[in-house]
PDB file of C-alpha atoms (C1' of nucleotides) in Angstrom:
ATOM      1  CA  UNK A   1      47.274 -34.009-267.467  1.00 35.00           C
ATOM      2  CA  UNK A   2      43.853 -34.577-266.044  1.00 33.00           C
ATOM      3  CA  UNK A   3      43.250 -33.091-262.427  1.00 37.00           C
ATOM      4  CA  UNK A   4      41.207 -35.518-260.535  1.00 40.00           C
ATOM      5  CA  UNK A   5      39.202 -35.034-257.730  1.00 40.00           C
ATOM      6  CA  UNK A   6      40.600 -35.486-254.483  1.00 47.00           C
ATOM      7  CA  UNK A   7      39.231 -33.714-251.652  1.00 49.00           C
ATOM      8  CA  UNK A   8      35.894 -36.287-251.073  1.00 51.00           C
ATOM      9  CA  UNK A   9      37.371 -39.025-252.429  1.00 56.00           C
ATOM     10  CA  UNK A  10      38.158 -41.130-249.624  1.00 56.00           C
ATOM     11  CA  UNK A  11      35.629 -43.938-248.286  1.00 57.00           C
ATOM     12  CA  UNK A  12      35.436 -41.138-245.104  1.00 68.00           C
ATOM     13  CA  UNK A  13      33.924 -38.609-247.137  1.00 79.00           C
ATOM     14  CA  UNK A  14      31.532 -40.888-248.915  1.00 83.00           C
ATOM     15  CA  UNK A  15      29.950 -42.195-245.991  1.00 90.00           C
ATOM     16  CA  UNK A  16      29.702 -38.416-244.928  1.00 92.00           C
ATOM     17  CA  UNK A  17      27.702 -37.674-247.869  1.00 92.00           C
ATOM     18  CA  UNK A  18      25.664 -40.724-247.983  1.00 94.00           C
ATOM     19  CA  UNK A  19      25.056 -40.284-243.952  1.00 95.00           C
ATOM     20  CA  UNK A  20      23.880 -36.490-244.956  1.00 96.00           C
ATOM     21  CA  UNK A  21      21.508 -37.725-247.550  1.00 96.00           C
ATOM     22  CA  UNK A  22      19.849 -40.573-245.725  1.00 96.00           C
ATOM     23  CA  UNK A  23      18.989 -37.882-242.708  1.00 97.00           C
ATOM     24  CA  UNK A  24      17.757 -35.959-245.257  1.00 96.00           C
ATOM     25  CA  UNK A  25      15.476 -37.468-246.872  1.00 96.00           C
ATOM     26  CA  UNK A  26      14.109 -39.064-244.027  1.00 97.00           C
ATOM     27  CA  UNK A  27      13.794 -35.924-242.661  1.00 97.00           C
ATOM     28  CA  UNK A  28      12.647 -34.429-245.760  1.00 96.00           C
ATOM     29  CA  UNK A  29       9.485 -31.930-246.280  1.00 96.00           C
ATOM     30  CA  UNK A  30       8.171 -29.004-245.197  1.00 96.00           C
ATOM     31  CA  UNK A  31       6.901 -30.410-241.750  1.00 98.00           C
ATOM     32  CA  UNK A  32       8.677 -33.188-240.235  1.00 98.00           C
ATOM     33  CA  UNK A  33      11.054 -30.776-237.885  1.00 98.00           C
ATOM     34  CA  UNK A  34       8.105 -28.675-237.132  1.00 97.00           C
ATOM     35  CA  UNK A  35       6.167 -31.840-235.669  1.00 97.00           C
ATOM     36  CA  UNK A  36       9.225 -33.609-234.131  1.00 98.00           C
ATOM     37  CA  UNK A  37      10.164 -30.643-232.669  1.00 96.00           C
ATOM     38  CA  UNK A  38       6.657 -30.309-231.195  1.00 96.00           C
ATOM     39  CA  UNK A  39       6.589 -34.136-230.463  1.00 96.00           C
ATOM     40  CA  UNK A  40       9.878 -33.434-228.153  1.00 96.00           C
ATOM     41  CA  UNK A  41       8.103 -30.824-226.376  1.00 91.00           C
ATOM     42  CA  UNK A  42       5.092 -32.064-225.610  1.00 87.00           C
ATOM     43  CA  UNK A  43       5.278 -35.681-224.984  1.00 86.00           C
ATOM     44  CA  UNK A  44       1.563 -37.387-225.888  1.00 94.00           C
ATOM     45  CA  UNK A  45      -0.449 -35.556-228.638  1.00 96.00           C
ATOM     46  CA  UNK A  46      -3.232 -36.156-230.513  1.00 96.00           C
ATOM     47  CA  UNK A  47      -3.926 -35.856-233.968  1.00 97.00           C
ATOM     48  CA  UNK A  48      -5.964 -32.393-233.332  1.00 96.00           C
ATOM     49  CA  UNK A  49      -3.333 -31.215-230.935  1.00 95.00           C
ATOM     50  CA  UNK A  50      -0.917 -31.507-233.492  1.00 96.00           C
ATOM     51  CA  UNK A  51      -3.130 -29.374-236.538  1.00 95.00           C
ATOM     52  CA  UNK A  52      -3.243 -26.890-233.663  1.00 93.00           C
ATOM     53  CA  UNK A  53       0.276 -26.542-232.376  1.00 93.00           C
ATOM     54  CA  UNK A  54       1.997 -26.511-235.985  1.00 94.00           C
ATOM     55  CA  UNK A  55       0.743 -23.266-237.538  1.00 93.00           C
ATOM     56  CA  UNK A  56      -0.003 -23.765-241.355  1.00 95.00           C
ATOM     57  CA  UNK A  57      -0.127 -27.153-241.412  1.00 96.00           C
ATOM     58  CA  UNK A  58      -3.406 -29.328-242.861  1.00 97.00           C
ATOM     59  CA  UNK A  59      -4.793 -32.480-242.066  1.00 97.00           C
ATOM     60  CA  UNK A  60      -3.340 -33.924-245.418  1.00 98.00           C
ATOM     61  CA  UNK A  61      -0.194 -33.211-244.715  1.00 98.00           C
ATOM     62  CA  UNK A  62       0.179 -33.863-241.099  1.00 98.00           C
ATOM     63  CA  UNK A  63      -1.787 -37.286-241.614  1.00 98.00           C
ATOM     64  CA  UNK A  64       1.184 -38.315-244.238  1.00 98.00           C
ATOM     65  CA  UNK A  65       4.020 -36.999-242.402  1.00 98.00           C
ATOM     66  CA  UNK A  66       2.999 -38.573-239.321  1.00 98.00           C
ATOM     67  CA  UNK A  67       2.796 -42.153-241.344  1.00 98.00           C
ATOM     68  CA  UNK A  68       6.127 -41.587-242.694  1.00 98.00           C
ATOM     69  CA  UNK A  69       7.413 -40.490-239.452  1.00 98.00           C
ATOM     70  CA  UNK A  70       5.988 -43.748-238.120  1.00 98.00           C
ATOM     71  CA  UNK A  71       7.465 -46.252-240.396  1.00 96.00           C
ATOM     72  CA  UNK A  72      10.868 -44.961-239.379  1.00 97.00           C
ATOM     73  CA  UNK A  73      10.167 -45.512-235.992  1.00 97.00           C
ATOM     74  CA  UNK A  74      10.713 -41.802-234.790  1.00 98.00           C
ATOM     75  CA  UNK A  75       7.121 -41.408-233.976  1.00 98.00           C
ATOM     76  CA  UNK A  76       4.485 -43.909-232.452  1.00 98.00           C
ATOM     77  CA  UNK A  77       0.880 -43.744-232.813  1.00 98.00           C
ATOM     78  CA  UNK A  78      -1.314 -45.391-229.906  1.00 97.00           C
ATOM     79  CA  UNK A  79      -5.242 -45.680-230.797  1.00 96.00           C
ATOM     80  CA  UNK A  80      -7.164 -45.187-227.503  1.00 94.00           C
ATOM     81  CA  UNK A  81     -10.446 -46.674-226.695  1.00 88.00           C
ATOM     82  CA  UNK A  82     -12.373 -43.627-226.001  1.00 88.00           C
ATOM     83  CA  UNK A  83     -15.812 -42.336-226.155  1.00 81.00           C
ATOM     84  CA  UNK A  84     -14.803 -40.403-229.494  1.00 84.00           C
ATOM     85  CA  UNK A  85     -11.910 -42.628-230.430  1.00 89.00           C
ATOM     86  CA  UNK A  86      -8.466 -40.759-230.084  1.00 95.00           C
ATOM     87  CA  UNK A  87      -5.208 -41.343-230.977  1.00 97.00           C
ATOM     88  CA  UNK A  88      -1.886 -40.250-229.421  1.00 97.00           C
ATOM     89  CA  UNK A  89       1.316 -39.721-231.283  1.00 98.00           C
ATOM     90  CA  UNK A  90       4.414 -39.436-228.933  1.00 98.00           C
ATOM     91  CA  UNK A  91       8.335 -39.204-229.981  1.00 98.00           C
ATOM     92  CA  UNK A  92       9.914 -42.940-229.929  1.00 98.00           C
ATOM     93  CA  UNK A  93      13.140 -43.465-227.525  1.00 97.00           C
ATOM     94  CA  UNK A  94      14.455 -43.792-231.335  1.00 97.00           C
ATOM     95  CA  UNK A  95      13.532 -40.474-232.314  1.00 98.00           C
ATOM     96  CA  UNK A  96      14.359 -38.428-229.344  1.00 98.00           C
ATOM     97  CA  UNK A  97      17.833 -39.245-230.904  1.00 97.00           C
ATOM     98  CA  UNK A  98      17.066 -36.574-233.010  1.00 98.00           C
ATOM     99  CA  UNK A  99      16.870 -33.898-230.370  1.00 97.00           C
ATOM    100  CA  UNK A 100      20.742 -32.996-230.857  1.00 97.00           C
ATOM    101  CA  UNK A 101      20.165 -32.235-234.668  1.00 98.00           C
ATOM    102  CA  UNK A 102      17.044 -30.177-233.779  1.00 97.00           C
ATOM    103  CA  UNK A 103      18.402 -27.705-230.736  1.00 96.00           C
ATOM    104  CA  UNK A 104      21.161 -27.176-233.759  1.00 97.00           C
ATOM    105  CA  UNK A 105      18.830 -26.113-236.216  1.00 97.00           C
ATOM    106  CA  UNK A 106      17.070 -24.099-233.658  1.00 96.00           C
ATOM    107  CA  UNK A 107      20.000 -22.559-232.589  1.00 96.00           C
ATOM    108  CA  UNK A 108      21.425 -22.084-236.121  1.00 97.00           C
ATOM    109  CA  UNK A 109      18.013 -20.193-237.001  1.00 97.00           C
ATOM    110  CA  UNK A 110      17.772 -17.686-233.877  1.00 96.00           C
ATOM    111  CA  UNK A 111      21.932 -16.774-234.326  1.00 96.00           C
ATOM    112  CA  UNK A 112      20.741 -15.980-237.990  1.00 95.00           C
ATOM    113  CA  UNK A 113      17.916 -13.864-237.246  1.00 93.00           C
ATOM    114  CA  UNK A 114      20.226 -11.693-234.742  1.00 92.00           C
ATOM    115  CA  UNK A 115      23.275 -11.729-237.303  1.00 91.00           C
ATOM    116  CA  UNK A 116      20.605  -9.962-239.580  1.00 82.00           C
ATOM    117  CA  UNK A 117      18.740  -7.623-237.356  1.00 78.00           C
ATOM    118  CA  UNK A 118      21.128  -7.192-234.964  1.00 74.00           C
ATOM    119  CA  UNK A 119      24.245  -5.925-237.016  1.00 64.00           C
ATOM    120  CA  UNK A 120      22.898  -5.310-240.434  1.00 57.00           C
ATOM    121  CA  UNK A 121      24.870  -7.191-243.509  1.00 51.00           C
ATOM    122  CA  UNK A 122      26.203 -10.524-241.038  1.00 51.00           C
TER     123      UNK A 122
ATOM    124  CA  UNK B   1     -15.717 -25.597-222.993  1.00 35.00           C
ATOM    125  CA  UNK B   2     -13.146 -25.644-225.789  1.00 34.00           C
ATOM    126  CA  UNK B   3      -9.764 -27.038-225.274  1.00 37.00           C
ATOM    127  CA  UNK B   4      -6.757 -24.630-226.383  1.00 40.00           C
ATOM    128  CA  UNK B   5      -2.915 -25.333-227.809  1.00 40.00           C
ATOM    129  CA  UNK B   6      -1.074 -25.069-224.740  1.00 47.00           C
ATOM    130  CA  UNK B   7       2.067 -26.859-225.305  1.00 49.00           C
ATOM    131  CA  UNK B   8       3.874 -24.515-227.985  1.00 51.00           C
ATOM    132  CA  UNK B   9       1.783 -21.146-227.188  1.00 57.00           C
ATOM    133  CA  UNK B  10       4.611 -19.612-225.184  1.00 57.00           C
ATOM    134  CA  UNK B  11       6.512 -17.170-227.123  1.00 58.00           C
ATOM    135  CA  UNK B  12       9.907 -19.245-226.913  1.00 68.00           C
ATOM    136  CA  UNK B  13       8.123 -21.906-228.604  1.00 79.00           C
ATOM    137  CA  UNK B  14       7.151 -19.534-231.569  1.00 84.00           C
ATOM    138  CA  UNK B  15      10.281 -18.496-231.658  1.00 90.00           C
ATOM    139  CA  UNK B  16      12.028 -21.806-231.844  1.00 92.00           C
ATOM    140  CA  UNK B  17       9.474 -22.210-234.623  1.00 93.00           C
ATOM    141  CA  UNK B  18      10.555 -19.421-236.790  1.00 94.00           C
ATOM    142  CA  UNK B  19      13.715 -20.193-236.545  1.00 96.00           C
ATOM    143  CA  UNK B  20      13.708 -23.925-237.828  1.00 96.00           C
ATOM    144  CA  UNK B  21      11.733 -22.406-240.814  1.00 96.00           C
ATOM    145  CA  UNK B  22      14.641 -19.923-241.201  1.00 96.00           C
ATOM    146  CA  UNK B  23      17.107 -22.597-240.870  1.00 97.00           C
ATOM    147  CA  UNK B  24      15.490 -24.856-243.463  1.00 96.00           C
ATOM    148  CA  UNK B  25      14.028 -22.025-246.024  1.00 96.00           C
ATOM    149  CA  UNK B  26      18.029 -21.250-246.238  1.00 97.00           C
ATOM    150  CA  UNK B  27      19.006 -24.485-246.655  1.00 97.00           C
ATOM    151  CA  UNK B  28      16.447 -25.972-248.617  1.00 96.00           C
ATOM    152  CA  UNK B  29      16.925 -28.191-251.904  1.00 96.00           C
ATOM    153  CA  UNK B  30      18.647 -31.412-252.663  1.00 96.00           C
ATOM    154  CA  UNK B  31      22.421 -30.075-252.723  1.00 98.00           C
ATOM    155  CA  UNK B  32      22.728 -26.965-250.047  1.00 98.00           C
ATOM    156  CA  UNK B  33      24.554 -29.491-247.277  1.00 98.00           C
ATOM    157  CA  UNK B  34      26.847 -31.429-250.042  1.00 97.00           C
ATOM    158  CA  UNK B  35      28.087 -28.169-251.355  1.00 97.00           C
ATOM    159  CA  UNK B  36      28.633 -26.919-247.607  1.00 97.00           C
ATOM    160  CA  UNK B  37      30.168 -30.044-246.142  1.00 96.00           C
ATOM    161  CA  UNK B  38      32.514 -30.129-249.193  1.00 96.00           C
ATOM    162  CA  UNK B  39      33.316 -26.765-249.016  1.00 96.00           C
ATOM    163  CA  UNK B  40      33.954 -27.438-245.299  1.00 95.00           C
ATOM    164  CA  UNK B  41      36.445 -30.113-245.647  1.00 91.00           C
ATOM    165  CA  UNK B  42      38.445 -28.664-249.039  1.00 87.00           C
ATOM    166  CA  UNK B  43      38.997 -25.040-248.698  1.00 85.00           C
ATOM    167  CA  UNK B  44      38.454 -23.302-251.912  1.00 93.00           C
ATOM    168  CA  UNK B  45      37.526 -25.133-254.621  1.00 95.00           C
ATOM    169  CA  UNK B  46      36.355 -24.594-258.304  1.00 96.00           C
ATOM    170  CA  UNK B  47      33.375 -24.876-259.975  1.00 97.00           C
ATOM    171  CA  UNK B  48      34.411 -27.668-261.784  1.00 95.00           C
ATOM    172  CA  UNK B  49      35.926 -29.342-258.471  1.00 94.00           C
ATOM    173  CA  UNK B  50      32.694 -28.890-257.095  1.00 96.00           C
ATOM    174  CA  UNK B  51      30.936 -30.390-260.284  1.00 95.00           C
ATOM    175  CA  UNK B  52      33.475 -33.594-259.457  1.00 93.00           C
ATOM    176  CA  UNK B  53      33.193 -33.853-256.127  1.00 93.00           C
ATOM    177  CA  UNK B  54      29.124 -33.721-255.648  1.00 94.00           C
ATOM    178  CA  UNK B  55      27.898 -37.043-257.382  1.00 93.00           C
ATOM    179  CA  UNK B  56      24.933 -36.735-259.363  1.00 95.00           C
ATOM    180  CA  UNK B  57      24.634 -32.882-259.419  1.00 96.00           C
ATOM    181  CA  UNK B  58      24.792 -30.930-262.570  1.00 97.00           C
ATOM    182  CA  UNK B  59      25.446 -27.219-263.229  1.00 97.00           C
ATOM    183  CA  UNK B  60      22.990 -25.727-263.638  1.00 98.00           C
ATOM    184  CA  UNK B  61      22.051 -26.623-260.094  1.00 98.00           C
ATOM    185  CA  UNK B  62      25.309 -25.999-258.778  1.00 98.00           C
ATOM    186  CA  UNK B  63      25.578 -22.643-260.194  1.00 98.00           C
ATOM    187  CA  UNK B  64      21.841 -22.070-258.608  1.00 98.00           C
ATOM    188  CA  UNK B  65      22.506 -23.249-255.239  1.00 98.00           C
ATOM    189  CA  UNK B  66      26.073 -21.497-255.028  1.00 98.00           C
ATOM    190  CA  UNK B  67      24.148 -18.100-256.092  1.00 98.00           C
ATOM    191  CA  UNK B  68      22.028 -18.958-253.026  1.00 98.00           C
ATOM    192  CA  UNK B  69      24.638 -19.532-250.868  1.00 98.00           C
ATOM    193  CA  UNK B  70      26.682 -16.819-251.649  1.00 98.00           C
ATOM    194  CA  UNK B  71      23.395 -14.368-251.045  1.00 96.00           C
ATOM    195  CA  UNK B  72      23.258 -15.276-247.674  1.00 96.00           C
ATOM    196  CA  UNK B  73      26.877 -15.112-246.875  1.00 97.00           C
ATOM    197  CA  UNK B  74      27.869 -18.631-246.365  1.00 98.00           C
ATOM    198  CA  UNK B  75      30.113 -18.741-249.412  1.00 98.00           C
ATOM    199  CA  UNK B  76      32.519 -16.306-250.970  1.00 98.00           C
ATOM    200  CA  UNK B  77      32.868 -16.674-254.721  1.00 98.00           C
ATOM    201  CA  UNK B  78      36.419 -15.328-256.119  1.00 97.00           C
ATOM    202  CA  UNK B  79      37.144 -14.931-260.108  1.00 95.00           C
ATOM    203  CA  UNK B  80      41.028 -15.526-260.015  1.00 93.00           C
ATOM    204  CA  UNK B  81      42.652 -14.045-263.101  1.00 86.00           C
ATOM    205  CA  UNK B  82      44.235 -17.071-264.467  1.00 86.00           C
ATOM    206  CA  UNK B  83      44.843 -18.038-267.665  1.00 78.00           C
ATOM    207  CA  UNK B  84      41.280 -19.650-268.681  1.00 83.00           C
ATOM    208  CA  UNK B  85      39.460 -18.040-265.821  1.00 88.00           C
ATOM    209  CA  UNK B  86      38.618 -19.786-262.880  1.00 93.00           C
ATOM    210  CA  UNK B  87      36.750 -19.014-259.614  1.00 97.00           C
ATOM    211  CA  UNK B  88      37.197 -20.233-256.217  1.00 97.00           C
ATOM    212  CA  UNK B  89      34.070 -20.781-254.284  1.00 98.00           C
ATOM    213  CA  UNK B  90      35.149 -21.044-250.290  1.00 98.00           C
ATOM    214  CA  UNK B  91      33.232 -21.428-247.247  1.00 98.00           C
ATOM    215  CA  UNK B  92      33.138 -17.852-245.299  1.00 98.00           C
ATOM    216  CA  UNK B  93      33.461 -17.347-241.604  1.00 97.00           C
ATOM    217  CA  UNK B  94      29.746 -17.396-240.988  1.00 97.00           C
ATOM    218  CA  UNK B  95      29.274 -20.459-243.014  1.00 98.00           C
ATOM    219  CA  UNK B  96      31.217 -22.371-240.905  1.00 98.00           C
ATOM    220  CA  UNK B  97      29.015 -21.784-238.648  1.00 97.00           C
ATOM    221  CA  UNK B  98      26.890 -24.498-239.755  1.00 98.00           C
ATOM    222  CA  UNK B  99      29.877 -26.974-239.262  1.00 97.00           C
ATOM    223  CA  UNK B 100      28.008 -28.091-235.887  1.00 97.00           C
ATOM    224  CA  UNK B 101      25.011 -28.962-237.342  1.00 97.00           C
ATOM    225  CA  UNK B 102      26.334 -30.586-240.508  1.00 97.00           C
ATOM    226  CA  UNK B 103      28.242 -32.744-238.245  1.00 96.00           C
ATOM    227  CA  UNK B 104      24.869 -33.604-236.193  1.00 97.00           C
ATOM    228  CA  UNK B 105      23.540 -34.461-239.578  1.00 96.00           C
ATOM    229  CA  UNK B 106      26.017 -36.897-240.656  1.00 96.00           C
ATOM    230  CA  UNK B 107      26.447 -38.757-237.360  1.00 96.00           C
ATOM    231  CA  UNK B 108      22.884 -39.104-237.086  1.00 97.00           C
ATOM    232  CA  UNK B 109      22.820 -40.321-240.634  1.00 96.00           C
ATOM    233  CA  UNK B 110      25.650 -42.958-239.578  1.00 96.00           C
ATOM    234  CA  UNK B 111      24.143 -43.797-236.453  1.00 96.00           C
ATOM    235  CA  UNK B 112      20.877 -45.113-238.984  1.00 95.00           C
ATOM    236  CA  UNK B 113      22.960 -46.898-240.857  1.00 93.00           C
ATOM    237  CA  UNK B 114      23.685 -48.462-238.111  1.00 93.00           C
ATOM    238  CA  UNK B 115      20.833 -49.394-236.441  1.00 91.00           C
ATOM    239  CA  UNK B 116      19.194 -50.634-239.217  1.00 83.00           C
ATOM    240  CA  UNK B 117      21.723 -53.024-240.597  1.00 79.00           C
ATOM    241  CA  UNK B 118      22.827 -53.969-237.161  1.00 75.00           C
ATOM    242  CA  UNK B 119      20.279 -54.992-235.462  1.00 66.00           C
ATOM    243  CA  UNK B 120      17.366 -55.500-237.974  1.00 57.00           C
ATOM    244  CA  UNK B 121      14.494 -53.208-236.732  1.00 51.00           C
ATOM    245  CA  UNK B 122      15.885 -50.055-234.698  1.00 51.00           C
TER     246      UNK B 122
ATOM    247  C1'  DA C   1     -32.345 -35.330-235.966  1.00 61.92           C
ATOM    248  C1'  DA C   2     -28.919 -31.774-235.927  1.00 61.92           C
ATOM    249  C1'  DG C   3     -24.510 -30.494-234.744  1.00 61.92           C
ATOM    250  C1'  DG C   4     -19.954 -31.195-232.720  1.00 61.92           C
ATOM    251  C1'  DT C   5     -15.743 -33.955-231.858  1.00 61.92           C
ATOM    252  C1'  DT C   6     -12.236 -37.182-233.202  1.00 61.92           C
ATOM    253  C1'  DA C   7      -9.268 -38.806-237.089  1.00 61.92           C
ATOM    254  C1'  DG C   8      -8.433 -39.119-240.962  1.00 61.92           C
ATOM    255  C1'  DT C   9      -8.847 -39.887-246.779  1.00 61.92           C
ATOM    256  C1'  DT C  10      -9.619 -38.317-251.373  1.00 61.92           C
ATOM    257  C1'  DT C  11      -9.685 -35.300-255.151  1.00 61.92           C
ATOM    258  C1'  DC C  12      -8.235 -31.572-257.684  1.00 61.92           C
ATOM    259  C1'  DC C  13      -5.144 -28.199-258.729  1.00 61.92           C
ATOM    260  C1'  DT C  14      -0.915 -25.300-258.863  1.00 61.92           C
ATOM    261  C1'  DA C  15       3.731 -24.151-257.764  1.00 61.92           C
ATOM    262  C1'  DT C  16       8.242 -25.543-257.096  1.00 61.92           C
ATOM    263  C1'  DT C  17      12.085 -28.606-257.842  1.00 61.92           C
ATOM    264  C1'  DG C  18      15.320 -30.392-260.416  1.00 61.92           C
ATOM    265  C1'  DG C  19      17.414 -32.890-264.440  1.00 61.92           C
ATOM    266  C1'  DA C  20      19.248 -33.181-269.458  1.00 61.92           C
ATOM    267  C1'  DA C  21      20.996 -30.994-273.059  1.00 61.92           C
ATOM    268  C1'  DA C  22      22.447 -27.344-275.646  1.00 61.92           C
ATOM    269  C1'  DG C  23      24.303 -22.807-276.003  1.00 61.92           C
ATOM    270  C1'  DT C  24      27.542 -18.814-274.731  1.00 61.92           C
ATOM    271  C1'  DA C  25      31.971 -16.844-274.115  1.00 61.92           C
ATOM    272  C1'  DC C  26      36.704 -16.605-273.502  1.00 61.92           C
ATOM    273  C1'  DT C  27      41.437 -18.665-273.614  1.00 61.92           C
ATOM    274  C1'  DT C  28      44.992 -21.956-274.284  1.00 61.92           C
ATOM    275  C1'  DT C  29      46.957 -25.890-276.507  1.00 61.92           C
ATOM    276  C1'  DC C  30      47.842 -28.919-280.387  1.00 61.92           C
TER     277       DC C  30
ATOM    278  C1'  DG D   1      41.651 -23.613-287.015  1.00 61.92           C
ATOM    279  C1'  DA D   2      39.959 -27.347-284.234  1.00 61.92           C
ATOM    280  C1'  DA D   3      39.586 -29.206-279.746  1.00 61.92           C
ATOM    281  C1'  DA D   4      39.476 -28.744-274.994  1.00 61.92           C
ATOM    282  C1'  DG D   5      39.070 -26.451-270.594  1.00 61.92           C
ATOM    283  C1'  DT D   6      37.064 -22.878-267.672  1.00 61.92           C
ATOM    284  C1'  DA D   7      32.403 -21.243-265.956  1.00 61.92           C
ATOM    285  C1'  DC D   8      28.278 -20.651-266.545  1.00 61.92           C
ATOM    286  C1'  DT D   9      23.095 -19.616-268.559  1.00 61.92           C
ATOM    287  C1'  DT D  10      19.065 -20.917-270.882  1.00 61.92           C
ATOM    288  C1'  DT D  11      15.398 -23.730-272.338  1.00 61.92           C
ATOM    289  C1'  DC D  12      12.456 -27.324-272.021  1.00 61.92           C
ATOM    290  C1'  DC D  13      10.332 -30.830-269.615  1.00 61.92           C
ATOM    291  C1'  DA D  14       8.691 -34.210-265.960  1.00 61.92           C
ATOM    292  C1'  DA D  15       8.103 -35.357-261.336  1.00 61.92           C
ATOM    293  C1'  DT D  16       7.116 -34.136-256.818  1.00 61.92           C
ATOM    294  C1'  DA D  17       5.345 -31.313-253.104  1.00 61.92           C
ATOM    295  C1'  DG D  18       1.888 -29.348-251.007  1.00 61.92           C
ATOM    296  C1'  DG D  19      -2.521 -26.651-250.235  1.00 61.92           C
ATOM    297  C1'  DA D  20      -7.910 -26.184-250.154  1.00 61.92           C
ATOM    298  C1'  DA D  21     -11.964 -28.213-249.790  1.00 61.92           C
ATOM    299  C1'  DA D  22     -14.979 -31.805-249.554  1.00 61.92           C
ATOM    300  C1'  DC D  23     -15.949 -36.250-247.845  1.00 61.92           C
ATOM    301  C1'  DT D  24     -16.095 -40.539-244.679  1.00 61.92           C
ATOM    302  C1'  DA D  25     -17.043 -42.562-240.352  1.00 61.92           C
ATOM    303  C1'  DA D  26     -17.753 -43.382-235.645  1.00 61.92           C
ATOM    304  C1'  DC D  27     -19.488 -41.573-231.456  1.00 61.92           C
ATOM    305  C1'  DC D  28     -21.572 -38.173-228.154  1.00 61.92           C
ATOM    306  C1'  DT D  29     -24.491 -34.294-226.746  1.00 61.92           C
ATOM    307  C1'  DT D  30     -28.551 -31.533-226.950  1.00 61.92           C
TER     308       DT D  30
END
DNA sequence: AAGGTTAGTTTCCTATTGGAAAGTACTTTC
DNA sequence: GAAAGTACTTTCCAATAGGAAACTAACCTT
């Protein structure tokens, strides 16, 4: 008799895991929360703002994640006509959908550290 | 006079920070929130039962990412003595912790679906 | 003309991720 | 004794991610 699998089988459970992939790998990489989260924050940034706000990160890889960001429509990029040209990235209506997921992870990650320090073993 | 990062320099901001990289360094890779939401909907499960239920993963990843899981405390691993051994992997306590955000995940993953096939555009 | 500011792009390189397949080990069933 | 099921581990390889540094390019200030 073969056991088959049952648990996730159901069309519910699919979309679940589908639904958990396409956030994640739109969301994927080591930067996107760091600059959405700073995007929420501080509405209207430039592209300088930005390298300085989200320690670690270089010009390569903000310039990239911010395109990718773009073309799903979580952040916009408005070139200004200034003396030397600027540009300002702010969070979309669209992607301030995303602040739910991001207070979580926040939340998630300061209960952790105090789990760990705070009583030693979780 | 030299403009200076303003918007995330306050020490809650830091903090918040840190703990999205804690958050993510923990549950990094391309299977960490299939294995959790599974284990989250089916209590206890086998390795093979795992193996069935996650499409597309194989095991060597599985018995990686479990490892990892079980280090930091999310999942309990149990060798039953049964005739040809098996283990049962279960979600602990603290890892159910994460049900919150998993559930952010998925809806916000569902709500994209949505948008995008709904209306065409976001 | 030199140097600074903005906003990137490009190149080169390394480290990590992750998949496929085969191997290990033990036990039960046919 | 061969096959099949449990639960992995190991090896080998390819693709991707991501960092450092240099470079482009336009404009302004001194």
């Amino acid at each position: 008799m073969k056991k088959k699998a049952v648990i996730n089988n159901t069309s519910v459970c699919q979309v679940r895991m589908q639904a958990i992939s396409d956030t994640m790998s739109i969301l994927s990489g080591k930067w996107k929360f760091h600059i959405l989260g700073t995007l929420i924050e501080g509405n209207k940034l430039g592209f300088m703002d930005l390298l300085r706000e989200i320690d670690g990160i270089g010009t390569k890889m903000l310039s990239k994640e911010l395109q990718d960001l773009e073309m799903n429509h979580l952040v916009s990029r408005t070139v200004m006509n200034t003396k030397p040209i600027t540009v300002e990235y702010a969070i979309t209506e669209y992607g301030a959908t995303l602040s739910p997921l991001i207070r979580e992870l926040a939340k998630w990650g300061i209960d952790y550290r105090q789990s760990v320090h705070g009583s030693k073993g979780v």
